[in-house]
mmCIF file with all atom_site columns, C-alpha atoms in Angstrom:
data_model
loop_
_atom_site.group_PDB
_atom_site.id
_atom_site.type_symbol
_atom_site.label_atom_id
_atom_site.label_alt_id
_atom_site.label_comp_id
_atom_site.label_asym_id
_atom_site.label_entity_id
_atom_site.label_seq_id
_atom_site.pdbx_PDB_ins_code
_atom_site.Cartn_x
_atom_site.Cartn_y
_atom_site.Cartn_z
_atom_site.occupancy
_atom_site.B_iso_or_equiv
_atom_site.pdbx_formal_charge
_atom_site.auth_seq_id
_atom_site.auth_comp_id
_atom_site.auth_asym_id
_atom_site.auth_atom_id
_atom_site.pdbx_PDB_model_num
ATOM 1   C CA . UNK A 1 1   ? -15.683 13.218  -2.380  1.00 0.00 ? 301 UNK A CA 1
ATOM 2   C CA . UNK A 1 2   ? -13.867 9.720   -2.184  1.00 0.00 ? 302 UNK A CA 1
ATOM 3   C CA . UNK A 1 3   ? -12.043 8.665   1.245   1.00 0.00 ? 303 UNK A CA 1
ATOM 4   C CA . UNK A 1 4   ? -8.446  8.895   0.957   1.00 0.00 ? 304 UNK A CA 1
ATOM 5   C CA . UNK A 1 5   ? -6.912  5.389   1.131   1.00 0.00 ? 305 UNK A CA 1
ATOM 6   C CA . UNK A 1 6   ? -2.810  5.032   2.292   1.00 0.00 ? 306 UNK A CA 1
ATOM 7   C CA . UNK A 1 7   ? -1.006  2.653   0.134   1.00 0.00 ? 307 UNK A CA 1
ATOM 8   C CA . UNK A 1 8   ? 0.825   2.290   3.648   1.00 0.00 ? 308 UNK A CA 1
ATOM 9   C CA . UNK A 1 9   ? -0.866  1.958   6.937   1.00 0.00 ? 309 UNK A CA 1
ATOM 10  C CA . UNK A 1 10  ? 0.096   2.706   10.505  1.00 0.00 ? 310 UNK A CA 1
ATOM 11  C CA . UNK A 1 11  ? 1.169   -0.483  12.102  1.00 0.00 ? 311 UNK A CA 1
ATOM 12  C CA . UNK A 1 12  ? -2.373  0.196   14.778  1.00 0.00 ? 312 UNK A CA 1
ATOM 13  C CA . UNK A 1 13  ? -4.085  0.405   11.341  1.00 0.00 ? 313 UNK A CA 1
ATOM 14  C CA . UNK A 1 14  ? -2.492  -3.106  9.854   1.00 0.00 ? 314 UNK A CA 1
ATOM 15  C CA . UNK A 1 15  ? -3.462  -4.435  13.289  1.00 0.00 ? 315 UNK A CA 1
ATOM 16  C CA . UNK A 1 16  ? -7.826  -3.706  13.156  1.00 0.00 ? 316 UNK A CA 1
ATOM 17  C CA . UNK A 1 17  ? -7.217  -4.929  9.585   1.00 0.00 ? 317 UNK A CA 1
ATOM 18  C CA . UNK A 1 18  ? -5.871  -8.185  10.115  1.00 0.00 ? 318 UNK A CA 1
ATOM 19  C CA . UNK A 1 19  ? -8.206  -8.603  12.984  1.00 0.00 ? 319 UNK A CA 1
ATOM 20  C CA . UNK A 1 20  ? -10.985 -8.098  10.318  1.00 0.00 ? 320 UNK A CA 1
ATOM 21  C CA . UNK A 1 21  ? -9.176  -10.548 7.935   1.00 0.00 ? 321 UNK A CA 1
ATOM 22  C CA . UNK A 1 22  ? -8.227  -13.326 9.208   1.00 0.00 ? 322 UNK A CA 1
ATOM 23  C CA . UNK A 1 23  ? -10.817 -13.286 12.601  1.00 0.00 ? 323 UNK A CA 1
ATOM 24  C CA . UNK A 1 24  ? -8.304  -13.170 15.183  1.00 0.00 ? 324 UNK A CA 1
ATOM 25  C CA . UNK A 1 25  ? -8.267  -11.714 18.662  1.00 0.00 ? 325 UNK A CA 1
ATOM 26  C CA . UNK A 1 26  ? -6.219  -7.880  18.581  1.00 0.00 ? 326 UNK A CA 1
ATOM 27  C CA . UNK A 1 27  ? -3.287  -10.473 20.587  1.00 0.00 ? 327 UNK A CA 1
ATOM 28  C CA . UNK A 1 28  ? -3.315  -12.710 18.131  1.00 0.00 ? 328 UNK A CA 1
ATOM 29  C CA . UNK A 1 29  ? -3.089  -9.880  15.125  1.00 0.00 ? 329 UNK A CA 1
ATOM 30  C CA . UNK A 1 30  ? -0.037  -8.442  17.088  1.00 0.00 ? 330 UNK A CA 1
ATOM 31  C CA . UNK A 1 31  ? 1.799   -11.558 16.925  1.00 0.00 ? 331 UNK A CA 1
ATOM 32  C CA . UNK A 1 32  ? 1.039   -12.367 13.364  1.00 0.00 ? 332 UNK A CA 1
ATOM 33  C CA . UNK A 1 33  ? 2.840   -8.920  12.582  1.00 0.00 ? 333 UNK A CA 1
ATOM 34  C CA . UNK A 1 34  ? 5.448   -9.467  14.872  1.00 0.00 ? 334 UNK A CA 1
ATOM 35  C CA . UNK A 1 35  ? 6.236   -12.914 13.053  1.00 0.00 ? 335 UNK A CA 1
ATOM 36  C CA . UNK A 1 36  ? 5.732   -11.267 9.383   1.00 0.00 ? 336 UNK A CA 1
ATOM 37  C CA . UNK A 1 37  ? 7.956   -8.739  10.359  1.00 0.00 ? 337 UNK A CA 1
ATOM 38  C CA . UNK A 1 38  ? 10.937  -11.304 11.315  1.00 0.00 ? 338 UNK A CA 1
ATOM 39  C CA . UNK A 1 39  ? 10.236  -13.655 8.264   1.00 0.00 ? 339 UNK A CA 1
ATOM 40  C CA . UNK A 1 40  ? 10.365  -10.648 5.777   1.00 0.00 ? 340 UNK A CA 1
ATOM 41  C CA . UNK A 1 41  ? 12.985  -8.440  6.876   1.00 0.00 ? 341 UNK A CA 1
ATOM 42  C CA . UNK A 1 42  ? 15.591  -10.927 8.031   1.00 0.00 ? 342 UNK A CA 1
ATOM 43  C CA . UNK A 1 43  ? 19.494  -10.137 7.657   1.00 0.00 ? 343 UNK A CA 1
ATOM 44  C CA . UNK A 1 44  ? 19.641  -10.987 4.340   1.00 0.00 ? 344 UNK A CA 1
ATOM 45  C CA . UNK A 1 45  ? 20.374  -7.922  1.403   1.00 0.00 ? 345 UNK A CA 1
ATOM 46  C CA . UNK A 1 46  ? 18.703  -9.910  -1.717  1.00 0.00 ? 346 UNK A CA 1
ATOM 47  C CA . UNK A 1 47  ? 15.475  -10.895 0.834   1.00 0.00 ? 347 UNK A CA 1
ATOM 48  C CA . UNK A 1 48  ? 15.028  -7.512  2.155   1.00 0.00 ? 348 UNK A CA 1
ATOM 49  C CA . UNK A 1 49  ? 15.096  -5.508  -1.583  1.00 0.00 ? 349 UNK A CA 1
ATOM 50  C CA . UNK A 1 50  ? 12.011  -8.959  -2.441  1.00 0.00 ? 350 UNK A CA 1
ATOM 51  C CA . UNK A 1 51  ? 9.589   -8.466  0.373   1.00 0.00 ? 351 UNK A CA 1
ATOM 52  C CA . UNK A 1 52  ? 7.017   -5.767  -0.411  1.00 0.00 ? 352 UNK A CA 1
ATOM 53  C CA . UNK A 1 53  ? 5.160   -5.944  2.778   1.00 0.00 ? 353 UNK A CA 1
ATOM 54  C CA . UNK A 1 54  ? 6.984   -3.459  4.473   1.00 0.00 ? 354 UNK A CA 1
ATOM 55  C CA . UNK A 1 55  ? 9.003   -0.707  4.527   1.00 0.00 ? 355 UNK A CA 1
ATOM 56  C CA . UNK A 1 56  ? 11.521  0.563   7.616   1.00 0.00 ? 356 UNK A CA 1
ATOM 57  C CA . UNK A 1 57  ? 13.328  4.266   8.044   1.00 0.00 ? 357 UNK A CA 1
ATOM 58  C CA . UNK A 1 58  ? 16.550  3.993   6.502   1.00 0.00 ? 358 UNK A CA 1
ATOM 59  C CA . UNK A 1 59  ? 17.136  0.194   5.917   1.00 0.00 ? 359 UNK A CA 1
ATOM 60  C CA . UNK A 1 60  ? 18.541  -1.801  4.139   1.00 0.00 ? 360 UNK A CA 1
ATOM 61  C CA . UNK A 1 61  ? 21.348  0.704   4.153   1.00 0.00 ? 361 UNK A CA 1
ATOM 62  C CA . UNK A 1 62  ? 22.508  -0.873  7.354   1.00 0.00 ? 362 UNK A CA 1
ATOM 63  C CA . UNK A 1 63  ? 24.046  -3.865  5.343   1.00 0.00 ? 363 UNK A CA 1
ATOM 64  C CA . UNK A 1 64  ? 26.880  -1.399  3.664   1.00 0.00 ? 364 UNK A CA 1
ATOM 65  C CA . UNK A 1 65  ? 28.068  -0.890  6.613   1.00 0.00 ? 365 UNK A CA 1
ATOM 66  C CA . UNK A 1 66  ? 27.591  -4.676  8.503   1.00 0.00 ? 366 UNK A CA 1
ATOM 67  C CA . UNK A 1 67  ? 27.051  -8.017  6.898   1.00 0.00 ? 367 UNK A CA 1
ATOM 68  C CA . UNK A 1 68  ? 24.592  -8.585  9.229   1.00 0.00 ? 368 UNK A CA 1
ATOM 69  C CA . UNK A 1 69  ? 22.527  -6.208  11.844  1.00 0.00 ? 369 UNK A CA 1
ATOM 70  C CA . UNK A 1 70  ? 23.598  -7.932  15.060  1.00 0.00 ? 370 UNK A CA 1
ATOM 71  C CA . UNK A 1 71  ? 19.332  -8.220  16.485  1.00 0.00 ? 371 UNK A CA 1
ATOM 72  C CA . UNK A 1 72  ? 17.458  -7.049  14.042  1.00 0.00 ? 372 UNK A CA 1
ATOM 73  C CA . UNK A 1 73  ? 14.653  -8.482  13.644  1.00 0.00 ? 373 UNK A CA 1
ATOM 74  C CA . UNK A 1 74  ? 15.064  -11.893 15.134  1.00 0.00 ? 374 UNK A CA 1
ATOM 75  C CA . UNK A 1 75  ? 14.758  -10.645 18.705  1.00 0.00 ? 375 UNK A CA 1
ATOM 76  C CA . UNK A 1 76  ? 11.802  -8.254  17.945  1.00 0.00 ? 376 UNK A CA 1
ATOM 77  C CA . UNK A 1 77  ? 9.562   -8.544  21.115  1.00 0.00 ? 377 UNK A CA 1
ATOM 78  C CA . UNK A 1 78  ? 6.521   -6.834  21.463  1.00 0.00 ? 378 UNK A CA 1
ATOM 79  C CA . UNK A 1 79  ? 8.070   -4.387  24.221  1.00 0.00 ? 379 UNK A CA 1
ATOM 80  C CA . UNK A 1 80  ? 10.056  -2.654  21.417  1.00 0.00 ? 380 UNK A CA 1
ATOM 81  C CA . UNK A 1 81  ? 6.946   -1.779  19.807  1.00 0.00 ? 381 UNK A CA 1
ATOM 82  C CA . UNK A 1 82  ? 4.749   1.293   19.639  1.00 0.00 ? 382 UNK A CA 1
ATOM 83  C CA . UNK A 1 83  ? 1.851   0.363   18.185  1.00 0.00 ? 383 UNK A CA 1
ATOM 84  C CA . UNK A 1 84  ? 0.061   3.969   17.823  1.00 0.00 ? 384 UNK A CA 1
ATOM 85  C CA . UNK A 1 85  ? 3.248   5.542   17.114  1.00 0.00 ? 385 UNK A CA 1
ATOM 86  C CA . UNK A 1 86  ? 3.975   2.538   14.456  1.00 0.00 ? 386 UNK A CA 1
ATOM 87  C CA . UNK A 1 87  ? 7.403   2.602   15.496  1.00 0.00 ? 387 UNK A CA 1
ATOM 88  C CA . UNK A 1 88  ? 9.829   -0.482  16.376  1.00 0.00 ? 388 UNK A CA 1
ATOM 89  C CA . UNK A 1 89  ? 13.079  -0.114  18.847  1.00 0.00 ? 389 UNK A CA 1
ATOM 90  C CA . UNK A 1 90  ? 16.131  -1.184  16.753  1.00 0.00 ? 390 UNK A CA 1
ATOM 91  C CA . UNK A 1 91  ? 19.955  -0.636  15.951  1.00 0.00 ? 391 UNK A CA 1
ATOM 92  C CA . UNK A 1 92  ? 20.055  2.822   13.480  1.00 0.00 ? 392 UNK A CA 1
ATOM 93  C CA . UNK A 1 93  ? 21.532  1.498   10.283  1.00 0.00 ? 393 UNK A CA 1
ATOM 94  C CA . UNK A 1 94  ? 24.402  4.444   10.127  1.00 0.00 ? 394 UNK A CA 1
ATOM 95  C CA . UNK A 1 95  ? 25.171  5.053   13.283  1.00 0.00 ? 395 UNK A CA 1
ATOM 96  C CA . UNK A 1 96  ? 24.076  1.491   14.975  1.00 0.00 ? 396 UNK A CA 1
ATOM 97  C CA . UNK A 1 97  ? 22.763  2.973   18.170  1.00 0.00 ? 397 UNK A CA 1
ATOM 98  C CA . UNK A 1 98  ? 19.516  1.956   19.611  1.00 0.00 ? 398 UNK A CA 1
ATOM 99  C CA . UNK A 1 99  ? 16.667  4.025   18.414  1.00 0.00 ? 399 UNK A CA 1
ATOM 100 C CA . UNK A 1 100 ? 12.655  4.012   17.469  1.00 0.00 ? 400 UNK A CA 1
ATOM 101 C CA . UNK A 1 101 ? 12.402  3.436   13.631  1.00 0.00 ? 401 UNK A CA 1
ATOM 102 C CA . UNK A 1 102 ? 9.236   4.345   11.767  1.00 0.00 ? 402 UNK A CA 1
ATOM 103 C CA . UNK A 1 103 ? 7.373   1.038   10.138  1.00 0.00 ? 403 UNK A CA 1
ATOM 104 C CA . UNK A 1 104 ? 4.769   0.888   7.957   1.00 0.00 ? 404 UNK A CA 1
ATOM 105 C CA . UNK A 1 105 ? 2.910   -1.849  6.255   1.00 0.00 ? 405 UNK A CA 1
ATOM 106 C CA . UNK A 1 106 ? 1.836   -2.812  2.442   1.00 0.00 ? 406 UNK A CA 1
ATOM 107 C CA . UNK A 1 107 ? -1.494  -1.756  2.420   1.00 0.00 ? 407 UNK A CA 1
ATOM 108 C CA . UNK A 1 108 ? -2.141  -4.251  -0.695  1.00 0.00 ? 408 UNK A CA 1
ATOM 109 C CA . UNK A 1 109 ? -0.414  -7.096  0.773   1.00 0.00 ? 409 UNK A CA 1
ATOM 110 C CA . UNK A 1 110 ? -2.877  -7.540  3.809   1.00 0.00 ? 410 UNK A CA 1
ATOM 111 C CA . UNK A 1 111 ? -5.767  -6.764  1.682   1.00 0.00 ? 411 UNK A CA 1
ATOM 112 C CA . UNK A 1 112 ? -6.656  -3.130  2.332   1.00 0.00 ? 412 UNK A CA 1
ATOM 113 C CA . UNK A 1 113 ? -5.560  -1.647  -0.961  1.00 0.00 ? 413 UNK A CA 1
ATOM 114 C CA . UNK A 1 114 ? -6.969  1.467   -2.607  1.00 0.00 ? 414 UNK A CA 1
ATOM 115 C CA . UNK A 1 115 ? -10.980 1.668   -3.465  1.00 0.00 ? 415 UNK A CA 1
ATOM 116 C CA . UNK A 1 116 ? -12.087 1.511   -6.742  1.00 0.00 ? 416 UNK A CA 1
ATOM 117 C CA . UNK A 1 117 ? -12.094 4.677   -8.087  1.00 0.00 ? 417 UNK A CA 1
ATOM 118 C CA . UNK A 1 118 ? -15.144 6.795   -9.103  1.00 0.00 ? 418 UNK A CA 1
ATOM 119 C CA . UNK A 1 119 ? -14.590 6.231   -12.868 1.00 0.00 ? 419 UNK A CA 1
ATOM 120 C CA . UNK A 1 120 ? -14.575 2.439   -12.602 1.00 0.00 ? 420 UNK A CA 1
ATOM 121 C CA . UNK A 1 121 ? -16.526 0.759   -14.272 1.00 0.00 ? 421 UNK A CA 1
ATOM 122 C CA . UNK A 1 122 ? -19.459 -0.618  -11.812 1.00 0.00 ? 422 UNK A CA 1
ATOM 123 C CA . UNK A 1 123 ? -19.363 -3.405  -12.968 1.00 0.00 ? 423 UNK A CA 1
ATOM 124 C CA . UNK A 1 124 ? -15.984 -4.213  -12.621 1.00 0.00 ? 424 UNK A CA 1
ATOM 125 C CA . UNK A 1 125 ? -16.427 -2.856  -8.909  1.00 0.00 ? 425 UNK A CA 1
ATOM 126 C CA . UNK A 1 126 ? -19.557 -5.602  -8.151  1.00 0.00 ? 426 UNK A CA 1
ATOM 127 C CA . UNK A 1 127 ? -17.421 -8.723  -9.779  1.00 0.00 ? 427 UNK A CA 1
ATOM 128 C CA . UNK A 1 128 ? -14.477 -8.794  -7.605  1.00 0.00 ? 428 UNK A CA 1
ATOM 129 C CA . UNK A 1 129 ? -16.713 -10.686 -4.623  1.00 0.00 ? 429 UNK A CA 1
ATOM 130 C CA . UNK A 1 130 ? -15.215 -12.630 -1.783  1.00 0.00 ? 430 UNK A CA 1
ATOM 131 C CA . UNK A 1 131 ? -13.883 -15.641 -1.853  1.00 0.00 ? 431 UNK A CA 1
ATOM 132 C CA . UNK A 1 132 ? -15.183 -18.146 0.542   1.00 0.00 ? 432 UNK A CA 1
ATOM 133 C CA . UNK A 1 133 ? -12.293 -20.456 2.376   1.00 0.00 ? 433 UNK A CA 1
ATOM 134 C CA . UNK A 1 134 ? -13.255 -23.161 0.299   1.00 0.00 ? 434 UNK A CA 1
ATOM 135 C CA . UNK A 1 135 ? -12.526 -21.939 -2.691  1.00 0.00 ? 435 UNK A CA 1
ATOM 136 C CA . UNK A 1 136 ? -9.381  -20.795 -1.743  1.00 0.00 ? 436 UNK A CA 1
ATOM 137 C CA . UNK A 1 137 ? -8.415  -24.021 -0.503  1.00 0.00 ? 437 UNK A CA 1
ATOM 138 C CA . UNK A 1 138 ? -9.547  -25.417 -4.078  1.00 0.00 ? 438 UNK A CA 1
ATOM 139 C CA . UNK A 1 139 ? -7.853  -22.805 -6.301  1.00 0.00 ? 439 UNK A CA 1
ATOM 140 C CA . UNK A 1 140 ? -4.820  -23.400 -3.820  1.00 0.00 ? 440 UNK A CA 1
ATOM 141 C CA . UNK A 1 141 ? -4.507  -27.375 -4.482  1.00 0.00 ? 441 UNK A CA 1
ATOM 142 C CA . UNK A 1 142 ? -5.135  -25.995 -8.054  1.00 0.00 ? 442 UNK A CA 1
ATOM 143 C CA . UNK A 1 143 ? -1.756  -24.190 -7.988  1.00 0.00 ? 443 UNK A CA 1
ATOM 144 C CA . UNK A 1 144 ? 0.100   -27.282 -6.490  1.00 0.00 ? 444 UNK A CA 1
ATOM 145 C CA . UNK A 1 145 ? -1.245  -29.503 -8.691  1.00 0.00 ? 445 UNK A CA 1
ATOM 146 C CA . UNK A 1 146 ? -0.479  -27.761 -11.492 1.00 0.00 ? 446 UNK A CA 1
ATOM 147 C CA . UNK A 1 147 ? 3.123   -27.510 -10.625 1.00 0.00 ? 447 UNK A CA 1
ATOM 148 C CA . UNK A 1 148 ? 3.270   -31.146 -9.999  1.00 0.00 ? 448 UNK A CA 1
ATOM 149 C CA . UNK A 1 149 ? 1.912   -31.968 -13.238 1.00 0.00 ? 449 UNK A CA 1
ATOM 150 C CA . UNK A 1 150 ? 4.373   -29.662 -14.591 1.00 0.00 ? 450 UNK A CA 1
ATOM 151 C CA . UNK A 1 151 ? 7.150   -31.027 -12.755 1.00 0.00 ? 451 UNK A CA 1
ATOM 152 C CA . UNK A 1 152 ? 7.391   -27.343 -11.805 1.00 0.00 ? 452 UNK A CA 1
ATOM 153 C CA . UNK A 1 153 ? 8.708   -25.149 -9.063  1.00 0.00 ? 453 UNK A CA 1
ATOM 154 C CA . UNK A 1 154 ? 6.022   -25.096 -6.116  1.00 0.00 ? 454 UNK A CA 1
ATOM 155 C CA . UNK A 1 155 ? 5.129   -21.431 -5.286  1.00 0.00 ? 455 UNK A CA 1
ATOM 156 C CA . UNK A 1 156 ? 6.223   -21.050 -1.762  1.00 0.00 ? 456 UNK A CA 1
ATOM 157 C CA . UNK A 1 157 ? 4.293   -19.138 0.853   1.00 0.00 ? 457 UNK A CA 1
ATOM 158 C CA . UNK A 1 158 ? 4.772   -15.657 -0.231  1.00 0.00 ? 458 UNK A CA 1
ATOM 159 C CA . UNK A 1 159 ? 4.452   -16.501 -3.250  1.00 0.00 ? 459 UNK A CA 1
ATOM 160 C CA . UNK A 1 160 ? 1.630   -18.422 -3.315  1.00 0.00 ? 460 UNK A CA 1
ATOM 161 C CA . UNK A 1 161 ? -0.973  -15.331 -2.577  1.00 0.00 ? 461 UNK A CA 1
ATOM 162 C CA . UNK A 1 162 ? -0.374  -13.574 -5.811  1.00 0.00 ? 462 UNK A CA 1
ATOM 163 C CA . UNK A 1 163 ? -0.764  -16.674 -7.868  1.00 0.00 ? 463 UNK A CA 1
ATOM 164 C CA . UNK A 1 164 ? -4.067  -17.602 -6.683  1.00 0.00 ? 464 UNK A CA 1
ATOM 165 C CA . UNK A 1 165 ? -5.386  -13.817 -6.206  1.00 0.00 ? 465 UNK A CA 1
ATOM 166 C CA . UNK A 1 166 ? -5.067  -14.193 -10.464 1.00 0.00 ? 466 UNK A CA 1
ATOM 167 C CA . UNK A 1 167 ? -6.793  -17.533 -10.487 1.00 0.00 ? 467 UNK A CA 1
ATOM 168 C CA . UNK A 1 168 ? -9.154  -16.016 -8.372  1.00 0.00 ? 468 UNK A CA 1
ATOM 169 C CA . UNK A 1 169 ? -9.599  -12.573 -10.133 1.00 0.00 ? 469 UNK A CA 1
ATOM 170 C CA . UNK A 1 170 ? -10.894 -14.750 -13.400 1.00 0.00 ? 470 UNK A CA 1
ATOM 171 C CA . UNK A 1 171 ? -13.714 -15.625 -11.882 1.00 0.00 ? 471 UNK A CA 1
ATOM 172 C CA . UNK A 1 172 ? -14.403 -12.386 -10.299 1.00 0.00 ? 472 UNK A CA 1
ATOM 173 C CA . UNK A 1 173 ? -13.485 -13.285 -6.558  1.00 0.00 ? 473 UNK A CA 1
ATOM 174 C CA . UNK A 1 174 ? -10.709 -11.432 -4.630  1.00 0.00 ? 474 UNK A CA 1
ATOM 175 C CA . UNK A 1 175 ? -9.059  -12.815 -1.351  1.00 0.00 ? 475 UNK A CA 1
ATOM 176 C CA . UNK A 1 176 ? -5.918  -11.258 0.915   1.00 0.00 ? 476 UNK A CA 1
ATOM 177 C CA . UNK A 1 177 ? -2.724  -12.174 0.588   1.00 0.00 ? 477 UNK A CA 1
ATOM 178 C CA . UNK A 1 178 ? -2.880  -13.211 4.127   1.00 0.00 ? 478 UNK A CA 1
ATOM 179 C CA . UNK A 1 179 ? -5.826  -14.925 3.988   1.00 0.00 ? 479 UNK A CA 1
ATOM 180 C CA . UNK A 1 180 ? -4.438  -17.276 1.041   1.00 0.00 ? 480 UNK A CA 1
ATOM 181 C CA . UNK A 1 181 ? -0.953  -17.471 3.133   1.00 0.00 ? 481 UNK A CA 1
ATOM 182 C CA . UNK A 1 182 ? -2.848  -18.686 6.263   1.00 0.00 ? 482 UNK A CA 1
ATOM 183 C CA . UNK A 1 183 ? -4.992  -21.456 4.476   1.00 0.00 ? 483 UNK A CA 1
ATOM 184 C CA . UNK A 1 184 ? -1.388  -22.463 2.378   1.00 0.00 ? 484 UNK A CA 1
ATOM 185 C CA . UNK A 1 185 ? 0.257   -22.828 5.873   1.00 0.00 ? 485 UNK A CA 1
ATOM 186 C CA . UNK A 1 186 ? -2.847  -26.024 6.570   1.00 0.00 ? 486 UNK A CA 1
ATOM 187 C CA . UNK A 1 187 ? -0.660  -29.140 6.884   1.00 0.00 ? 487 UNK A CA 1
ATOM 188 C CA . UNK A 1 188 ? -2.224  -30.535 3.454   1.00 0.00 ? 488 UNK A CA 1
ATOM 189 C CA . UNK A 1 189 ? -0.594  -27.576 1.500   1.00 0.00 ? 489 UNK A CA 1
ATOM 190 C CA . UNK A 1 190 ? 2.377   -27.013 3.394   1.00 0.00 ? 490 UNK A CA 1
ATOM 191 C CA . UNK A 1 191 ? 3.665   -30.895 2.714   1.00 0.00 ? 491 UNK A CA 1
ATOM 192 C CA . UNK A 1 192 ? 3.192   -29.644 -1.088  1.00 0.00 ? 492 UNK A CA 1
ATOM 193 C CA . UNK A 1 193 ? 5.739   -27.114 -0.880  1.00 0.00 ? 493 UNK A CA 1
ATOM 194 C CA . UNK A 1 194 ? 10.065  -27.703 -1.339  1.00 0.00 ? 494 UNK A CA 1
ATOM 195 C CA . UNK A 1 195 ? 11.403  -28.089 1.935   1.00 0.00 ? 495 UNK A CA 1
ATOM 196 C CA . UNK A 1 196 ? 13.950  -25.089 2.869   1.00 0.00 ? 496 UNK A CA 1
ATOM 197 C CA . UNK A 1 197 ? 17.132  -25.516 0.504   1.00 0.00 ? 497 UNK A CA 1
ATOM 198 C CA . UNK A 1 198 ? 15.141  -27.790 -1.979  1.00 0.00 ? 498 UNK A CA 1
ATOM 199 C CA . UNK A 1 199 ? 15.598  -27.620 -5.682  1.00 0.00 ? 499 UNK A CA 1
ATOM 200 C CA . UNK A 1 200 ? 14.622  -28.418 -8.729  1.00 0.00 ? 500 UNK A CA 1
ATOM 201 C CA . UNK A 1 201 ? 17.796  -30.552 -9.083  1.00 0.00 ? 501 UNK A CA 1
ATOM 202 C CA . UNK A 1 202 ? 17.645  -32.065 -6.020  1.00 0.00 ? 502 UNK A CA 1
ATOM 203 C CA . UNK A 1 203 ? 14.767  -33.186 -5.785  1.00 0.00 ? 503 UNK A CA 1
ATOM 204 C CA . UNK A 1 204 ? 14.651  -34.902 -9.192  1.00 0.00 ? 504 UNK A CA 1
ATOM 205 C CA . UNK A 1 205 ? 17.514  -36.739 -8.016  1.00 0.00 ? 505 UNK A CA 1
ATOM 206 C CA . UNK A 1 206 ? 16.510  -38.479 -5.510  1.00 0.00 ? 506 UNK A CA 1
#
């Protein structure tokens, strides 16, 4: 009998998993989801319906009612959160008052998705193998490169993990979302990338 694996995890469970991931200290794990949770959901319709990495009880319908929710998240500290309980203390989006709101988190998008099933084919199952850092780093200058040569659009930061999770998956190597997103943040990558407000336009005339 196969283990039943959430498509969503508790916010405790997307904790042990990034500690596993990306080698931090259970500290250091809280704070990366306290950041991730304030760069994805910020006040910002179009940017909330976009991020897939989580998903909050009752939002975004907070933004009929408000243009913007007065704190939410950009003052998210870690006393409003209850880890076990995976809840966060917010404004209710109807009726605005302070209250615990159930969170959870993409299981895909920190890299504990489902299993292979049992009818998989093996050896499908024994390709997808680890990438090591290095190769990340090289299939991530890849991706740059390739847009420069192209005179392209850069992928930005979340955009960047899905692009090189496919360059990766052709040679039979899988990586985290995460994992890519940290190495993309390394100063050599992050110079690569459009500045905030940067376009296409812009930038070609200058």
């Amino acid at each position: 009998m196969s283990t039943y694996q959430p498509n969503w995890l508790r916010l405790s469970e997307a904790k042990t998993r990034i500690v596993s991931v990306l080698s931090l200290e259970e500290a250091g794990a809280e704070a990366w989801l306290i950041r991730a949770i304030q760069d994805q959901l910020r006040a910002d319709p179009e940017g909330y319906a976009a991020q897939t990495m989580f998903r909050v009880q009752g939002f975004p319908t907070q933004w009929k009612r408000r243009r913007f929710p007065r704190d939410w998240p950009a003052r998210l500290t870690p006393d409003r959160i209850d880890w076990q309980a995976s809840t966060i203390h917010g404004l209710h989006p109807v009726t605005l008052m302070a209250t615990d709101l159930f969170i959870e988190v993409s299981a895909t998008a920190i890299g504990a998705g489902e299993r292979p099933s049992a009818d998989t084919d093996p050896d499908e199952q024994a390709a997808a193998r680890p990438a090591s850092e290095a190769r990340i780093r090289t299939e991530v200058a890849a991706v740059y490169a390739e847009a420069a040569g192209q005179k392209a659009k850069p992928p930005n930061i979340k955009e960047l993990g899905k692009v090189v999770q496919q360059r990766l998956a052709t040679a039979g190597l899988g990586a985290a979302q995460i994992q890519i997103q940290k190495i993309g943040e390394e100063d050599a990558f992050k110079k690569l990338r459009r500045p905030p407000g940067a376009t296409v336009f812009s930038q070609r005339g200058k």
